Amino acid sequence: MTDSIYRFKSADNYIISDDLMVTANIAIAMNKPLLVKGEPGTGKTALAEAIARSLDMDLIVWSIKSTTKAQDGLYQYDVVRRLYDSELGNEGVEDISRYIKLGKIGEAFTSDRQCVLLIDEIDKADLEFPNDLLWELDRMEFYIPETDETIKAKNPPVVVITSNAEKELPDAFLRRCAFHFIEFPDQSMMRDIILAHYPDIEESLISQVLDAFFYVREYFDLKKKPSTSELLDWIKALRLSGLPTDSLRQDMPLAGFLLKKDEDLEQFRNTYGGLR
């Protein structure tokens, strides 16, 4: 990959695999949305944040919910407010543009400088949601019929789309994206991640938490396996607590920082006879 294409580089406390870095840079060079999948806590959202920092761009985040519609990301026409202003005799009611509010895609398209647009957890919306965005993301424009105006991207944003793989996305949408599945970090990469966040951590504590953490993920049938962010929180809690950390796998202190489901904590209580 040439230097002109290799724009995004891992920095600060975000550790990234070489494969993902290459994929991200090619997606940026090709002006293709980058779709990243993986279980929660694998750094999907943090990727967009890291790209924005690395390229010195603003980050615009569109967090998707089950009720989110594609239209929400483009613009909203506040017809109720216009009617209210009309009834009160307020000036400027004839100017419909006053009642048009751009959504996150609209904000990204009208930004004076290139930005990173994160469409976070797209699989939370209904099945038609991704297809409803095909034209806008392909052409980098959308039409507002109320004002007879086409909004074209001044500087096409770097688009990062995340999915927790809770449901399949439409084939037509997938064809238009660069894709990368973020594997859960192995022990070597997780060690690098820990050191990036806690550079002064004791080697003995790293060894203990890695041993206990991967033991829990591998040998317990959990409803929700602990993620990277929960491991980092657990380390911070252990360091603040002053509790002994020389036998973490056997004692599992402060397990509530790792496990967030009642069933999982109950399983641990049955195994360990009570948790601190």
Short mmCIF file of C-alpha atoms in Angstrom, two decimals:
data_model
loop_
_atom_site.label_atom_id
_atom_site.label_comp_id
_atom_site.label_asym_id
_atom_site.label_seq_id
_atom_site.Cartn_x
_atom_site.Cartn_y
_atom_site.Cartn_z
CA MET A 1 0.00 0.00 0.00
CA THR A 2 1.45 3.35 -1.00
CA ASP A 3 1.96 6.13 1.52
CA SER A 4 -0.68 8.26 -0.24
CA ILE A 5 -3.30 5.58 0.47
CA TYR A 6 -2.02 4.62 3.90
CA ARG A 7 -3.59 7.60 5.70
CA PHE A 8 -5.04 6.05 8.84
CA LYS A 9 -2.57 4.64 11.32
CA SER A 10 -3.17 3.15 14.75
CA ALA A 11 -2.33 5.63 17.46
CA ASP A 12 -2.90 6.51 21.10
CA ASN A 13 -4.53 3.65 23.00
CA TYR A 14 -6.33 1.96 20.11
CA ILE A 15 -4.65 -1.26 19.06
CA ILE A 16 -5.63 -2.51 15.61
CA SER A 17 -4.72 -5.56 13.54
CA ASP A 18 -2.79 -5.09 10.30
CA ASP A 19 -5.68 -6.58 8.29
CA LEU A 20 -8.16 -4.08 9.67
CA MET A 21 -5.81 -1.16 9.13
CA VAL A 22 -5.31 -2.14 5.47
CA THR A 23 -9.05 -2.64 4.94
CA ALA A 24 -9.88 0.71 6.55
CA ASN A 25 -7.37 2.60 4.43
CA ILE A 26 -8.53 0.98 1.18
CA ALA A 27 -12.17 1.76 2.07
CA ILE A 28 -11.21 5.39 2.67
CA ALA A 29 -9.30 5.56 -0.62
CA MET A 30 -12.22 4.01 -2.52
CA ASN A 31 -14.85 6.20 -0.81
CA LYS A 32 -16.67 3.06 0.29
CA PRO A 33 -18.52 2.67 3.57
CA LEU A 34 -16.57 0.41 5.92
CA LEU A 35 -18.83 -2.14 7.60
CA VAL A 36 -17.29 -3.71 10.71
CA LYS A 37 -18.88 -6.60 12.57
CA GLY A 38 -17.91 -8.34 15.76
CA GLU A 39 -19.15 -9.10 19.23
CA PRO A 40 -19.66 -6.17 21.61
CA GLY A 41 -16.44 -4.82 23.06
CA THR A 42 -14.16 -5.60 20.11
CA GLY A 43 -13.52 -1.94 19.31
CA LYS A 44 -15.94 -1.29 16.44
CA THR A 45 -17.08 2.12 17.65
CA ALA A 46 -13.57 2.97 18.83
CA LEU A 47 -12.34 2.38 15.26
CA ALA A 48 -14.31 5.36 13.98
CA GLU A 49 -13.01 7.47 16.85
CA ALA A 50 -9.43 6.40 16.08
CA ILE A 51 -9.82 7.20 12.36
CA ALA A 52 -11.15 10.66 13.21
CA ARG A 53 -8.22 11.34 15.57
CA SER A 54 -5.64 9.98 13.16
CA LEU A 55 -6.93 12.01 10.20
CA ASP A 56 -7.74 15.10 12.29
CA MET A 57 -11.42 14.99 11.32
CA ASP A 58 -14.61 15.71 13.24
CA LEU A 59 -16.63 12.65 14.24
CA ILE A 60 -20.40 12.64 13.67
CA VAL A 61 -22.17 9.75 15.40
CA TRP A 62 -25.57 8.41 14.42
CA SER A 63 -26.57 5.86 17.06
CA ILE A 64 -29.22 3.53 15.66
CA LYS A 65 -32.19 2.31 17.71
CA SER A 66 -34.97 -0.15 16.93
CA THR A 67 -37.28 2.76 16.07
CA THR A 68 -34.78 4.65 13.87
CA LYS A 69 -35.80 5.30 10.27
CA ALA A 70 -33.46 6.15 7.39
CA GLN A 71 -35.25 9.48 6.98
CA ASP A 72 -34.07 10.47 10.48
CA GLY A 73 -30.49 10.55 9.27
CA LEU A 74 -31.27 12.82 6.32
CA TYR A 75 -33.59 15.53 7.60
CA GLN A 76 -36.79 16.19 9.48
CA TYR A 77 -39.51 18.64 8.50
CA ASP A 78 -41.13 20.17 11.59
CA VAL A 79 -44.60 20.68 10.14
CA VAL A 80 -46.17 20.97 13.60
CA ARG A 81 -43.97 23.93 14.51
CA ARG A 82 -44.73 25.59 11.20
CA LEU A 83 -48.47 25.17 11.76
CA TYR A 84 -48.10 26.55 15.27
CA ASP A 85 -46.16 29.59 14.00
CA SER A 86 -48.80 30.11 11.32
CA GLU A 87 -51.63 30.11 13.86
CA LEU A 88 -49.75 32.64 15.98
CA GLY A 89 -49.10 34.87 12.99
CA ASN A 90 -45.31 34.61 13.34
CA GLU A 91 -43.20 35.95 10.50
CA GLY A 92 -41.26 33.74 8.09
CA VAL A 93 -43.76 30.88 7.97
CA GLU A 94 -43.57 30.88 4.17
CA ASP A 95 -39.85 29.98 4.40
CA ILE A 96 -40.04 26.20 4.72
CA SER A 97 -36.27 25.90 5.09
CA ARG A 98 -36.61 27.32 8.60
CA TYR A 99 -38.43 24.15 9.57
CA ILE A 100 -35.97 21.71 8.03
CA LYS A 101 -33.51 20.16 10.47
CA LEU A 102 -30.71 18.06 9.06
CA GLY A 103 -29.99 14.63 10.51
CA LYS A 104 -26.54 13.16 11.04
CA ILE A 105 -26.04 12.25 7.36
CA GLY A 106 -27.19 15.73 6.41
CA GLU A 107 -24.71 17.24 8.87
CA ALA A 108 -21.89 15.14 7.41
CA PHE A 109 -22.80 16.08 3.83
CA THR A 110 -22.93 19.81 4.57
CA SER A 111 -19.76 19.92 6.67
CA ASP A 112 -17.20 22.41 5.35
CA ARG A 113 -14.41 19.87 5.93
CA GLN A 114 -14.29 16.13 5.53
CA CYS A 115 -15.48 14.27 8.60
CA VAL A 116 -15.99 10.71 9.82
CA LEU A 117 -19.62 9.57 9.92
CA LEU A 118 -20.26 6.66 12.27
CA ILE A 119 -23.54 4.77 11.77
CA ASP A 120 -23.44 2.78 14.97
CA GLU A 121 -25.17 -0.61 15.43
CA ILE A 122 -27.09 -0.61 12.15
CA ASP A 123 -28.48 -4.06 12.86
CA LYS A 124 -30.71 -2.65 15.63
CA ALA A 125 -33.05 -1.11 13.03
CA ASP A 126 -35.57 -3.00 10.89
CA LEU A 127 -34.50 -5.06 7.89
CA GLU A 128 -35.34 -2.38 5.32
CA PHE A 129 -33.29 0.32 7.03
CA PRO A 130 -29.94 -0.40 5.29
CA ASN A 131 -31.56 -0.59 1.84
CA ASP A 132 -33.28 2.74 2.45
CA LEU A 133 -29.82 4.35 2.62
CA LEU A 134 -28.36 2.80 -0.54
CA TRP A 135 -28.95 5.78 -2.84
CA GLU A 136 -27.74 8.37 -0.34
CA LEU A 137 -24.54 6.52 0.54
CA ASP A 138 -23.86 5.60 -3.10
CA ARG A 139 -24.45 9.03 -4.59
CA MET A 140 -23.54 11.08 -1.53
CA GLU A 141 -26.66 13.19 -1.96
CA PHE A 142 -30.34 13.31 -1.05
CA TYR A 143 -33.38 15.31 -2.10
CA ILE A 144 -35.64 17.46 0.11
CA PRO A 145 -38.99 17.73 -1.72
CA GLU A 146 -40.39 20.32 0.70
CA THR A 147 -37.78 22.85 -0.45
CA ASP A 148 -37.01 21.31 -3.88
CA GLU A 149 -33.37 21.11 -2.85
CA THR A 150 -30.71 18.47 -3.38
CA ILE A 151 -28.13 18.20 -0.62
CA LYS A 152 -24.82 17.01 -2.07
CA ALA A 153 -21.81 16.16 0.04
CA LYS A 154 -19.37 19.06 -0.03
CA ASN A 155 -16.64 16.70 1.15
CA PRO A 156 -17.74 13.04 1.08
CA PRO A 157 -17.36 11.73 4.64
CA VAL A 158 -15.45 8.66 5.72
CA VAL A 159 -18.34 6.32 6.57
CA VAL A 160 -17.92 3.64 9.25
CA ILE A 161 -20.87 1.33 9.93
CA THR A 162 -20.92 -1.06 12.88
CA SER A 163 -22.97 -4.19 13.46
CA ASN A 164 -23.11 -6.63 16.35
CA ALA A 165 -24.29 -9.30 13.89
CA GLU A 166 -27.66 -9.56 15.65
CA LYS A 167 -29.38 -9.92 12.28
CA GLU A 168 -28.32 -10.36 8.66
CA LEU A 169 -27.99 -7.27 6.50
CA PRO A 170 -29.39 -7.15 2.93
CA ASP A 171 -27.12 -8.39 0.14
CA ALA A 172 -27.59 -5.20 -1.88
CA PHE A 173 -26.28 -3.20 1.07
CA LEU A 174 -23.37 -5.55 1.71
CA ARG A 175 -22.24 -5.28 -1.92
CA ARG A 176 -21.68 -1.56 -1.50
CA CYS A 177 -19.51 -1.83 1.61
CA ALA A 178 -15.97 -2.81 2.40
CA PHE A 179 -16.27 -5.44 5.13
CA HIS A 180 -14.20 -6.59 8.07
CA PHE A 181 -15.07 -8.94 10.91
CA ILE A 182 -13.15 -7.99 14.05
CA GLU A 183 -12.07 -11.14 15.80
CA PHE A 184 -11.94 -11.04 19.57
CA PRO A 185 -8.35 -10.23 20.62
CA ASP A 186 -6.12 -13.15 21.51
CA GLN A 187 -3.96 -13.01 24.64
CA SER A 188 -1.06 -11.34 22.86
CA MET A 189 -3.15 -8.52 21.41
CA MET A 190 -5.07 -8.16 24.67
CA ARG A 191 -1.77 -7.69 26.48
CA ASP A 192 -0.93 -4.85 24.07
CA ILE A 193 -4.35 -3.29 24.66
CA ILE A 194 -3.88 -3.43 28.44
CA LEU A 195 -0.42 -1.85 28.19
CA ALA A 196 -1.79 0.90 25.95
CA HIS A 197 -4.30 1.84 28.66
CA TYR A 198 -2.17 1.06 31.72
CA PRO A 199 1.50 1.48 30.72
CA ASP A 200 2.64 1.29 34.35
CA ILE A 201 0.80 -1.93 35.21
CA GLU A 202 2.72 -4.67 36.98
CA GLU A 203 3.64 -7.69 34.86
CA SER A 204 2.31 -10.03 37.55
CA LEU A 205 -1.12 -8.36 37.42
CA ILE A 206 -1.26 -8.59 33.61
CA SER A 207 -0.53 -12.30 33.78
CA GLN A 208 -3.16 -12.87 36.46
CA VAL A 209 -5.96 -10.92 34.76
CA LEU A 210 -5.31 -12.45 31.35
CA ASP A 211 -5.31 -15.95 32.81
CA ALA A 212 -8.57 -15.36 34.71
CA PHE A 213 -10.28 -13.41 31.93
CA PHE A 214 -9.72 -15.96 29.16
CA TYR A 215 -10.52 -18.81 31.55
CA VAL A 216 -13.90 -17.20 32.24
CA ARG A 217 -14.63 -16.62 28.54
CA GLU A 218 -13.64 -20.15 27.51
CA TYR A 219 -14.89 -22.42 30.26
CA PHE A 220 -18.13 -20.81 31.45
CA ASP A 221 -21.38 -20.91 29.50
CA LEU A 222 -22.23 -17.23 29.85
CA LYS A 223 -25.18 -15.22 28.57
CA LYS A 224 -22.82 -12.31 27.98
CA LYS A 225 -19.10 -12.92 27.79
CA PRO A 226 -16.97 -10.13 29.27
CA SER A 227 -15.57 -7.74 26.68
CA THR A 228 -12.35 -5.76 26.40
CA SER A 229 -13.88 -2.67 28.01
CA GLU A 230 -15.07 -4.77 30.96
CA LEU A 231 -11.61 -6.27 31.36
CA LEU A 232 -10.10 -2.77 31.48
CA ASP A 233 -12.69 -1.73 34.07
CA TRP A 234 -11.91 -4.83 36.13
CA ILE A 235 -8.22 -4.00 36.12
CA LYS A 236 -8.93 -0.46 37.30
CA ALA A 237 -11.24 -1.76 40.03
CA LEU A 238 -8.64 -4.28 41.21
CA ARG A 239 -5.95 -1.61 41.39
CA LEU A 240 -8.21 0.75 43.33
CA SER A 241 -9.45 -1.92 45.73
CA GLY A 242 -6.11 -2.97 47.15
CA LEU A 243 -7.32 -6.58 47.17
CA PRO A 244 -4.74 -9.34 46.64
CA THR A 245 -4.36 -10.29 42.98
CA ASP A 246 -2.03 -13.27 43.18
CA SER A 247 -4.74 -15.88 42.55
CA LEU A 248 -7.43 -14.21 40.46
CA ARG A 249 -8.65 -17.31 38.68
CA GLN A 250 -9.24 -19.05 42.01
CA ASP A 251 -10.76 -16.08 43.88
CA MET A 252 -12.41 -13.92 41.16
CA PRO A 253 -12.76 -10.76 43.29
CA LEU A 254 -14.99 -7.94 42.00
CA ALA A 255 -16.50 -10.22 39.35
CA GLY A 256 -19.38 -7.76 38.95
CA PHE A 257 -17.08 -5.61 36.85
CA LEU A 258 -16.72 -8.50 34.39
CA LEU A 259 -20.18 -10.07 34.45
CA LYS A 260 -23.32 -8.03 33.87
CA LYS A 261 -26.04 -10.71 33.75
CA ASP A 262 -27.75 -12.10 36.86
CA GLU A 263 -27.55 -15.65 35.49
CA ASP A 264 -23.81 -15.35 34.92
CA LEU A 265 -23.17 -14.00 38.41
CA GLU A 266 -25.31 -16.78 39.88
CA GLN A 267 -23.24 -19.34 37.99
CA PHE A 268 -20.11 -17.84 39.52
CA ARG A 269 -21.58 -17.82 43.00
CA ASN A 270 -22.33 -21.52 42.66
CA THR A 271 -18.78 -22.17 41.46
CA TYR A 272 -16.87 -19.98 43.88
CA GLY A 273 -19.19 -20.08 46.88
CA GLY A 274 -19.74 -16.33 47.02
CA LEU A 275 -18.02 -13.45 45.30
CA ARG A 276 -16.32 -10.42 46.76
#
